[in-house]
Tab-separated table of C-alpha atoms in Angstrom:
chain	number	residue	atom	x	y	z
A	1	MET	CA	117.040	77.402	98.903
A	2	PRO	CA	115.627	74.674	101.197
A	3	ALA	CA	117.920	73.545	104.021
A	4	GLY	CA	119.973	70.532	103.026
A	5	SER	CA	119.548	70.992	99.289
A	6	LEU	CA	122.598	70.833	97.041
A	7	ARG	CA	123.668	72.958	94.089
A	8	ILE	CA	124.615	70.477	91.366
A	9	LEU	CA	126.140	70.920	87.914
A	10	GLN	CA	125.736	68.034	85.437
A	11	VAL	CA	128.319	68.139	82.614
A	12	LEU	CA	128.020	66.135	79.387
A	13	ARG	CA	128.856	66.599	75.729
A	14	ALA	CA	125.960	65.662	73.440
A	15	PRO	CA	122.335	65.599	74.662
A	16	VAL	CA	121.488	62.335	72.872
A	17	GLY	CA	121.320	58.617	73.626
A	18	GLY	CA	121.309	56.692	76.881
A	19	LEU	CA	123.830	58.994	78.555
A	20	PHE	CA	121.572	62.011	78.111
A	21	ARG	CA	118.516	60.011	79.090
A	22	HIS	CA	120.327	59.181	82.370
A	23	VAL	CA	121.225	62.849	82.987
A	24	ALA	CA	117.705	64.054	82.126
A	25	ASP	CA	116.050	61.550	84.467
A	26	LEU	CA	118.523	62.335	87.242
A	27	THR	CA	117.984	66.080	86.802
A	28	ARG	CA	114.193	65.763	87.067
A	29	GLU	CA	114.413	63.508	90.107
A	30	LEU	CA	116.964	65.675	91.942
A	31	SER	CA	114.881	68.743	91.182
A	32	SER	CA	111.796	67.045	92.642
A	33	ARG	CA	113.852	66.525	95.825
A	34	GLU	CA	114.438	70.308	96.008
A	35	HIS	CA	118.049	70.274	94.845
A	36	GLN	CA	119.166	73.045	92.459
A	37	VAL	CA	120.519	71.619	89.193
A	38	GLY	CA	122.339	73.143	86.231
A	39	ILE	CA	123.417	71.448	82.996
A	40	VAL	CA	126.466	72.041	80.779
A	41	VAL	CA	126.389	70.747	77.179
A	42	ASP	CA	128.277	71.160	73.905
A	43	THR	CA	127.677	74.029	71.479
A	44	LEU	CA	129.184	72.137	68.537
A	45	ALA	CA	126.677	69.302	68.123
A	46	ASN	CA	123.370	71.103	68.706
A	47	ASP	CA	120.519	71.055	66.207
A	48	ALA	CA	116.779	71.761	66.328
A	49	GLN	CA	116.031	68.347	67.843
A	50	THR	CA	118.563	68.682	70.678
A	51	GLU	CA	117.359	72.212	71.414
A	52	ASP	CA	113.792	70.895	71.826
A	53	ILE	CA	115.050	68.155	74.147
A	54	LEU	CA	116.959	70.650	76.273
A	55	LYS	CA	114.054	73.090	76.344
A	56	ALA	CA	111.886	70.369	77.897
A	57	LEU	CA	114.413	70.187	80.764
A	58	GLU	CA	114.525	73.915	81.507
A	59	ALA	CA	111.790	73.765	84.144
A	60	HIS	CA	113.864	71.246	86.138
A	61	ALA	CA	117.233	72.992	85.688
A	62	ALA	CA	116.935	75.863	88.169
A	63	LEU	CA	120.602	76.784	87.647
A	64	GLY	CA	120.186	76.968	83.886
A	65	ILE	CA	121.420	75.157	80.781
A	66	HIS	CA	124.844	76.359	79.663
A	67	ARG	CA	126.702	75.696	76.415
A	68	PHE	CA	130.440	75.549	75.771
A	69	PRO	CA	132.443	74.014	72.902
A	70	MET	CA	133.253	70.335	73.545
A	71	PRO	CA	134.974	68.697	70.559
A	72	ARG	CA	134.344	64.967	70.212
A	73	LEU	CA	138.066	64.125	70.199
A	74	PHE	CA	140.615	66.871	70.810
A	75	GLY	CA	140.277	70.530	69.843
A	76	LYS	CA	140.457	74.150	70.935
A	77	GLY	CA	137.492	73.733	73.277
A	78	ASP	CA	139.521	71.350	75.417
A	79	LEU	CA	141.784	74.281	76.329
A	80	THR	CA	139.030	76.786	77.086
A	81	THR	CA	135.982	74.881	78.326
A	82	PRO	CA	137.456	73.600	81.636
A	83	PHE	CA	138.170	77.230	82.638
A	84	ALA	CA	134.665	78.256	81.552
A	85	VAL	CA	133.125	75.451	83.617
A	86	ALA	CA	135.238	76.496	86.620
A	87	ARG	CA	134.053	80.115	86.294
A	88	LEU	CA	130.454	78.950	86.022
A	89	ALA	CA	130.815	76.724	89.090
A	90	ARG	CA	132.137	79.684	91.089
A	91	GLN	CA	129.376	81.999	89.877
A	92	LEU	CA	126.683	79.437	90.760
A	93	ASP	CA	128.351	78.434	94.052
A	94	ILE	CA	128.226	74.758	93.066
A	95	ASP	CA	128.496	71.976	95.675
A	96	VAL	CA	128.702	69.019	93.279
A	97	ILE	CA	129.970	68.886	89.708
A	98	HIS	CA	129.158	65.565	88.003
A	99	GLY	CA	130.738	64.720	84.652
A	100	HIS	CA	129.132	62.141	82.352
A	101	GLY	CA	130.999	60.383	79.542
A	102	ALA	CA	134.665	60.887	78.655
A	103	LYS	CA	134.521	64.616	77.855
A	104	GLY	CA	132.043	65.516	80.592
A	105	GLY	CA	134.213	63.650	83.074
A	106	PHE	CA	137.361	65.449	81.943
A	107	TYR	CA	135.824	68.916	82.161
A	108	ALA	CA	134.189	68.295	85.549
A	109	ARG	CA	137.506	67.321	87.128
A	110	LEU	CA	139.732	69.745	85.232
A	111	ALA	CA	137.455	72.525	86.517
A	112	LEU	CA	138.702	71.783	90.033
A	113	TYR	CA	142.113	73.115	89.032
A	114	GLY	CA	140.309	76.467	88.969
A	115	ARG	CA	140.163	76.282	92.759
A	116	ILE	CA	136.422	75.840	93.051
A	117	ARG	CA	135.022	74.357	96.243
A	118	ALA	CA	132.826	71.740	94.522
A	119	LYS	CA	133.358	67.994	94.777
A	120	ALA	CA	133.765	66.190	91.438
A	121	PHE	CA	131.974	62.974	90.471
A	122	TYR	CA	132.329	60.994	87.266
A	123	THR	CA	130.218	58.404	85.446
A	124	PRO	CA	132.012	56.952	82.375
A	125	HIS	CA	128.883	55.627	80.536
A	126	GLY	CA	131.230	53.604	78.328
A	127	GLY	CA	133.030	56.737	77.092
A	128	VAL	CA	136.734	56.324	77.718
A	129	LEU	CA	136.248	52.552	78.014
A	130	HIS	CA	135.581	52.363	74.259
A	131	TYR	CA	139.112	53.556	73.447
A	132	PRO	CA	141.512	50.571	73.263
A	133	ALA	CA	144.930	50.828	74.835
A	134	SER	CA	146.435	49.764	71.492
A	135	ALA	CA	145.384	53.079	69.894
A	136	TYR	CA	147.193	56.378	70.501
A	137	SER	CA	143.924	58.136	71.367
A	138	GLY	CA	143.130	55.360	73.850
A	139	ARG	CA	146.517	55.629	75.578
A	140	LEU	CA	146.138	59.406	75.772
A	141	PHE	CA	142.606	59.260	77.219
A	142	HIS	CA	143.697	56.620	79.730
A	143	ARG	CA	146.699	58.695	80.796
A	144	ILE	CA	144.428	61.700	81.394
A	145	GLU	CA	142.072	59.491	83.418
A	146	ARG	CA	144.886	58.401	85.708
A	147	ALA	CA	146.071	61.997	86.130
A	148	LEU	CA	142.576	63.174	87.135
A	149	MET	CA	141.968	60.448	89.719
A	150	GLY	CA	143.214	62.692	92.543
A	151	LYS	CA	140.530	65.274	91.712
A	152	THR	CA	137.699	62.734	91.791
A	153	SER	CA	135.506	62.254	94.865
A	154	ALA	CA	133.891	59.138	93.395
A	155	ILE	CA	133.496	57.251	90.142
A	156	LEU	CA	129.975	55.902	89.591
A	157	PHE	CA	129.865	52.880	87.289
A	158	GLU	CA	126.556	51.944	85.689
A	159	SER	CA	127.541	48.262	85.739
A	160	ALA	CA	130.030	45.915	87.357
A	161	TYR	CA	131.256	45.238	83.830
A	162	ALA	CA	132.149	48.934	83.414
A	163	GLU	CA	134.058	48.887	86.700
A	164	ARG	CA	136.044	45.789	85.662
A	165	THR	CA	136.820	47.256	82.238
A	166	TYR	CA	137.939	50.566	83.725
A	167	SER	CA	140.268	48.808	86.160
A	168	ALA	CA	141.743	46.659	83.383
A	169	LEU	CA	142.390	49.594	81.039
A	170	ILE	CA	143.302	52.368	83.442
A	171	GLY	CA	144.062	50.755	86.782
A	172	HIS	CA	142.094	50.251	89.962
A	173	PRO	CA	140.614	53.621	91.006
A	174	SER	CA	142.289	55.258	93.976
A	175	CYS	CA	139.125	57.236	94.716
A	176	ARG	CA	135.819	55.930	96.017
A	177	THR	CA	133.744	53.883	93.553
A	178	ALA	CA	130.155	52.652	93.417
A	179	ILE	CA	128.029	50.629	91.015
A	180	VAL	CA	124.764	52.465	90.355
A	181	HIS	CA	122.588	50.736	87.794
A	182	ASN	CA	120.406	52.793	85.466
A	183	GLY	CA	116.770	53.033	86.522
A	184	LEU	CA	113.362	53.533	84.931
A	185	ARG	CA	110.512	55.914	85.712
A	186	PRO	CA	107.306	54.405	87.200
A	187	GLU	CA	105.255	55.049	84.047
A	188	GLU	CA	107.664	52.960	81.993
A	189	PHE	CA	106.391	49.825	83.707
A	190	GLU	CA	103.029	50.130	81.961
A	191	PRO	CA	102.635	47.218	79.501
A	192	VAL	CA	102.743	47.861	75.758
A	193	ALA	CA	100.260	45.827	73.749
A	194	ALA	CA	101.054	44.814	70.173
A	195	PRO	CA	98.281	44.895	67.532
A	196	SER	CA	97.281	41.736	65.673
A	197	ASP	CA	99.376	42.683	62.618
A	198	ALA	CA	102.546	43.403	64.616
A	199	ALA	CA	105.912	42.157	63.358
A	200	ASP	CA	107.532	39.210	65.098
A	201	PHE	CA	110.608	41.198	66.197
A	202	VAL	CA	111.661	44.802	66.796
A	203	PHE	CA	115.078	46.423	67.091
A	204	VAL	CA	115.615	49.919	68.556
A	205	GLY	CA	119.063	51.479	68.402
A	206	GLU	CA	121.703	53.258	66.389
A	207	LEU	CA	122.227	51.765	62.941
A	208	ARG	CA	125.908	50.949	63.210
A	209	SER	CA	127.822	47.698	63.119
A	210	LEU	CA	128.572	47.730	66.862
A	211	LYS	CA	124.864	47.264	67.548
A	212	GLY	CA	124.847	43.874	65.812
A	213	ILE	CA	122.544	44.910	62.985
A	214	PHE	CA	124.234	42.708	60.373
A	215	PRO	CA	124.077	39.418	62.325
A	216	LEU	CA	120.454	40.323	63.063
A	217	VAL	CA	119.323	40.524	59.438
A	218	GLU	CA	121.449	37.483	58.570
A	219	ALA	CA	119.659	35.532	61.311
A	220	LEU	CA	116.270	36.727	60.045
A	221	ALA	CA	117.106	35.457	56.547
A	222	THR	CA	117.075	31.882	57.896
A	223	LEU	CA	113.600	32.256	59.436
A	224	PRO	CA	110.939	31.929	56.697
A	225	GLU	CA	108.188	34.564	56.886
A	226	ALA	CA	109.423	36.168	60.150
A	227	ARG	CA	109.165	39.961	60.070
A	228	LEU	CA	111.353	42.630	61.686
A	229	VAL	CA	110.908	46.354	62.407
A	230	MET	CA	114.144	48.323	62.875
A	231	ALA	CA	114.000	51.793	64.452
A	232	GLY	CA	116.922	54.183	64.545
A	233	ASP	CA	119.425	55.834	62.270
A	234	GLY	CA	123.174	55.926	61.990
A	235	PRO	CA	126.271	55.774	59.820
A	236	ASP	CA	125.780	52.169	58.681
A	237	ARG	CA	122.227	52.569	57.419
A	238	PRO	CA	123.229	52.532	53.703
A	239	ALA	CA	125.269	49.350	54.210
A	240	LEU	CA	122.389	47.804	56.152
A	241	GLU	CA	119.902	48.606	53.398
A	242	ALA	CA	122.246	47.035	50.849
A	243	ARG	CA	122.596	43.895	52.985
A	244	ILE	CA	118.820	43.636	53.404
A	245	ASP	CA	118.388	43.784	49.624
A	246	GLU	CA	121.180	41.259	49.096
A	247	LEU	CA	119.469	38.811	51.487
A	248	GLY	CA	116.083	39.298	49.787
A	249	LEU	CA	114.503	40.720	52.949
A	250	SER	CA	113.063	43.981	51.615
A	251	GLN	CA	109.496	42.758	52.167
A	252	ARG	CA	110.205	41.429	55.665
A	253	VAL	CA	112.328	44.211	57.210
A	254	ARG	CA	110.825	47.644	57.814
A	255	LEU	CA	113.115	50.582	58.630
A	256	VAL	CA	111.104	53.268	60.429
A	257	GLY	CA	113.778	55.803	61.418
A	258	SER	CA	114.328	57.288	64.865
A	259	ARG	CA	111.279	56.968	67.100
A	260	PRO	CA	110.623	56.694	70.859
A	261	ALA	CA	111.242	53.162	72.095
A	262	ARG	CA	107.737	52.544	73.448
A	263	HIS	CA	106.193	53.581	70.128
A	264	VAL	CA	108.344	50.970	68.412
A	265	PHE	CA	107.618	48.295	71.009
A	266	ALA	CA	103.959	48.444	69.910
A	267	MET	CA	105.052	47.372	66.416
A	268	GLY	CA	106.361	43.948	67.440
A	269	ARG	CA	106.078	40.985	69.780
A	270	CYS	CA	109.702	40.469	70.847
A	271	VAL	CA	112.572	42.939	71.272
A	272	ILE	CA	115.997	42.022	69.880
A	273	VAL	CA	119.193	43.546	71.329
A	274	PRO	CA	121.999	41.937	69.247
A	275	SER	CA	124.799	44.325	70.303
A	276	LEU	CA	128.464	43.415	69.960
A	277	ALA	CA	129.360	45.715	72.902
A	278	GLU	CA	127.380	47.573	75.580
A	279	SER	CA	127.662	48.846	79.136
A	280	LEU	CA	124.177	48.765	80.679
A	281	PRO	CA	121.723	49.508	77.847
A	282	TYR	CA	118.451	51.210	78.695
A	283	ILE	CA	116.711	49.418	75.823
A	284	VAL	CA	116.846	46.060	77.643
A	285	LEU	CA	115.360	47.630	80.776
A	286	GLU	CA	112.695	49.490	78.779
A	287	ALA	CA	111.645	46.389	76.851
A	288	ALA	CA	111.397	44.297	80.015
A	289	ALA	CA	109.365	47.028	81.759
A	290	ALA	CA	107.029	47.218	78.746
A	291	GLN	CA	106.403	43.485	79.307
A	292	LEU	CA	107.821	42.228	76.043
A	293	PRO	CA	110.062	39.171	75.667
A	294	VAL	CA	113.710	40.144	75.109
A	295	ILE	CA	116.424	38.338	73.148
A	296	ALA	CA	119.846	39.863	73.872
A	297	THR	CA	123.537	39.136	73.533
A	298	ASN	CA	125.910	38.284	76.358
A	299	VAL	CA	127.911	41.527	76.391
A	300	GLY	CA	128.771	44.242	78.893
A	301	GLY	CA	126.340	44.644	81.772
A	302	ILE	CA	123.429	42.835	80.112
A	303	PRO	CA	124.030	39.688	82.237
A	304	GLU	CA	123.609	41.898	85.328
A	305	ILE	CA	120.103	42.749	84.152
A	306	PHE	CA	119.176	39.125	83.417
A	307	GLY	CA	120.709	37.742	86.626
A	308	PRO	CA	119.926	33.994	86.988
A	309	ALA	CA	118.531	33.985	83.437
A	310	ALA	CA	121.858	35.160	81.927
A	311	PRO	CA	122.671	31.669	80.510
A	312	ARG	CA	120.017	32.173	77.853
A	313	LEU	CA	121.822	35.213	76.429
A	314	VAL	CA	123.233	34.777	72.912
A	315	PRO	CA	126.938	35.018	71.972
A	316	PRO	CA	127.604	38.355	70.193
A	317	GLY	CA	128.123	38.301	66.436
A	318	ASP	CA	126.765	34.743	66.097
A	319	ALA	CA	123.948	34.859	63.522
A	320	VAL	CA	123.279	31.122	63.858
A	321	ALA	CA	122.830	31.295	67.630
A	322	LEU	CA	120.708	34.423	67.272
A	323	ALA	CA	118.484	32.704	64.716
A	324	GLY	CA	118.083	29.792	67.135
A	325	ALA	CA	116.907	32.101	69.914
A	326	MET	CA	114.512	33.856	67.537
A	327	GLN	CA	113.103	30.525	66.340
A	328	GLY	CA	112.718	29.506	69.977
A	329	PHE	CA	110.518	32.541	70.548
A	330	LEU	CA	108.404	31.769	67.475
A	331	ASP	CA	107.944	28.135	68.565
A	332	GLY	CA	107.442	28.711	72.283
A	333	ARG	CA	105.400	31.803	73.076
A	334	ALA	CA	104.284	30.437	76.478
A	335	GLN	CA	107.885	29.929	77.617
A	336	ALA	CA	108.861	33.333	76.227
A	337	ASN	CA	106.116	34.977	78.274
A	338	ALA	CA	107.221	33.116	81.405
A	339	ASP	CA	110.803	34.307	80.820
A	340	MET	CA	109.470	37.829	80.323
A	341	ARG	CA	107.692	37.744	83.706
A	342	GLN	CA	110.895	36.629	85.398
A	343	LEU	CA	112.904	39.448	83.821
A	344	LEU	CA	110.185	42.001	84.592
A	345	ALA	CA	110.252	41.089	88.288
A	346	ARG	CA	114.029	41.526	88.377
A	347	VAL	CA	113.924	44.941	86.667
A	348	GLU	CA	111.089	46.146	88.922
A	349	ALA	CA	113.087	45.173	92.009
A	350	GLY	CA	116.484	46.601	91.142
A	351	PHE	CA	116.353	49.095	88.276
A	352	SER	CA	114.082	51.965	89.318
A	353	LEU	CA	114.816	55.668	88.963
A	354	ARG	CA	114.123	56.142	92.663
A	355	HIS	CA	116.779	53.576	93.614
A	356	MET	CA	119.270	55.097	91.152
A	357	ALA	CA	118.736	58.637	92.454
A	358	ASP	CA	118.837	57.516	96.109
A	359	SER	CA	122.263	55.950	95.537
A	360	ILE	CA	123.661	58.987	93.724
A	361	GLU	CA	122.242	61.477	96.227
A	362	THR	CA	123.786	59.480	99.088
A	363	LEU	CA	127.211	59.624	97.392
A	364	TYR	CA	126.894	63.371	96.846
A	365	ARG	CA	126.095	63.969	100.523
A	366	ALA	CA	128.884	61.663	101.703
A	367	ALA	CA	131.423	63.894	99.931
């Protein structure tokens, strides 16, 4: 092993979504810097698609990809998996164990009770922050978080919003903290060109109410002839299809299923992110890097991406305001392109994979 390289174990539950995208990018980048990386994921949620995704990472995971049961809420795996992770960390002589999301964060820090020498890091990625203190599950998760603080070398928040929310729900961390924004790979800054028959707007995300899909189609209903492509799948797809029919939008809304974001960007001229809650969504960064205008809601860490342009963000759940922003794009393409250039410059300057990995690597070495 090269001098100065670290042996790192990344722990997460399900290899899907923005959390996994973050772990996959970080794994590839750390591997390119001659660190040895292993990955721990759930055995309970795997299917053919997730196996293909993990297989593509094998070449960058020199310490292997390991699977243990990680129930979404509470289950038998919560009693056995922390011990299994501790044994694995000892066998692999791990320096750094980094948990991602609520369950990954729990297991990474609980493993230290197995008297391993590794330092534990934790990135919430929303995770435990989505559980309200008014719910029993939320109070339980928050209590566990407070109990594990003493085992944590540092908590890495992907946004200042996540740090504020964590402090409000759980208390100000007693361990070291850092804000490390998500970052994009260099090739993601290549522009995506839309064909002449492209739709006016595109949405990419999970089809569930939290993503603002219902205010989105309600806003579209007030814009004559505007067309929308929606990519993704999720539990609220049947209800969404019913609402589209009810609004008479079947000829103007196209549901294309789950597809890579850049493929979908080529189907439209403006990306809509109408979420009711977020932390620091990759889709906003990806759309800006692809050089498409972005209309987004003022939630979570999205204002941190927009910076000085944050005042033009739309209130969440407000179909009228969303329709106004969409009409503004249709009526003012020159201004929309100027806004896009401003956002692109901000994302290029502060949201690169290299910057993200530099910050995380520095924290690892400091511990």
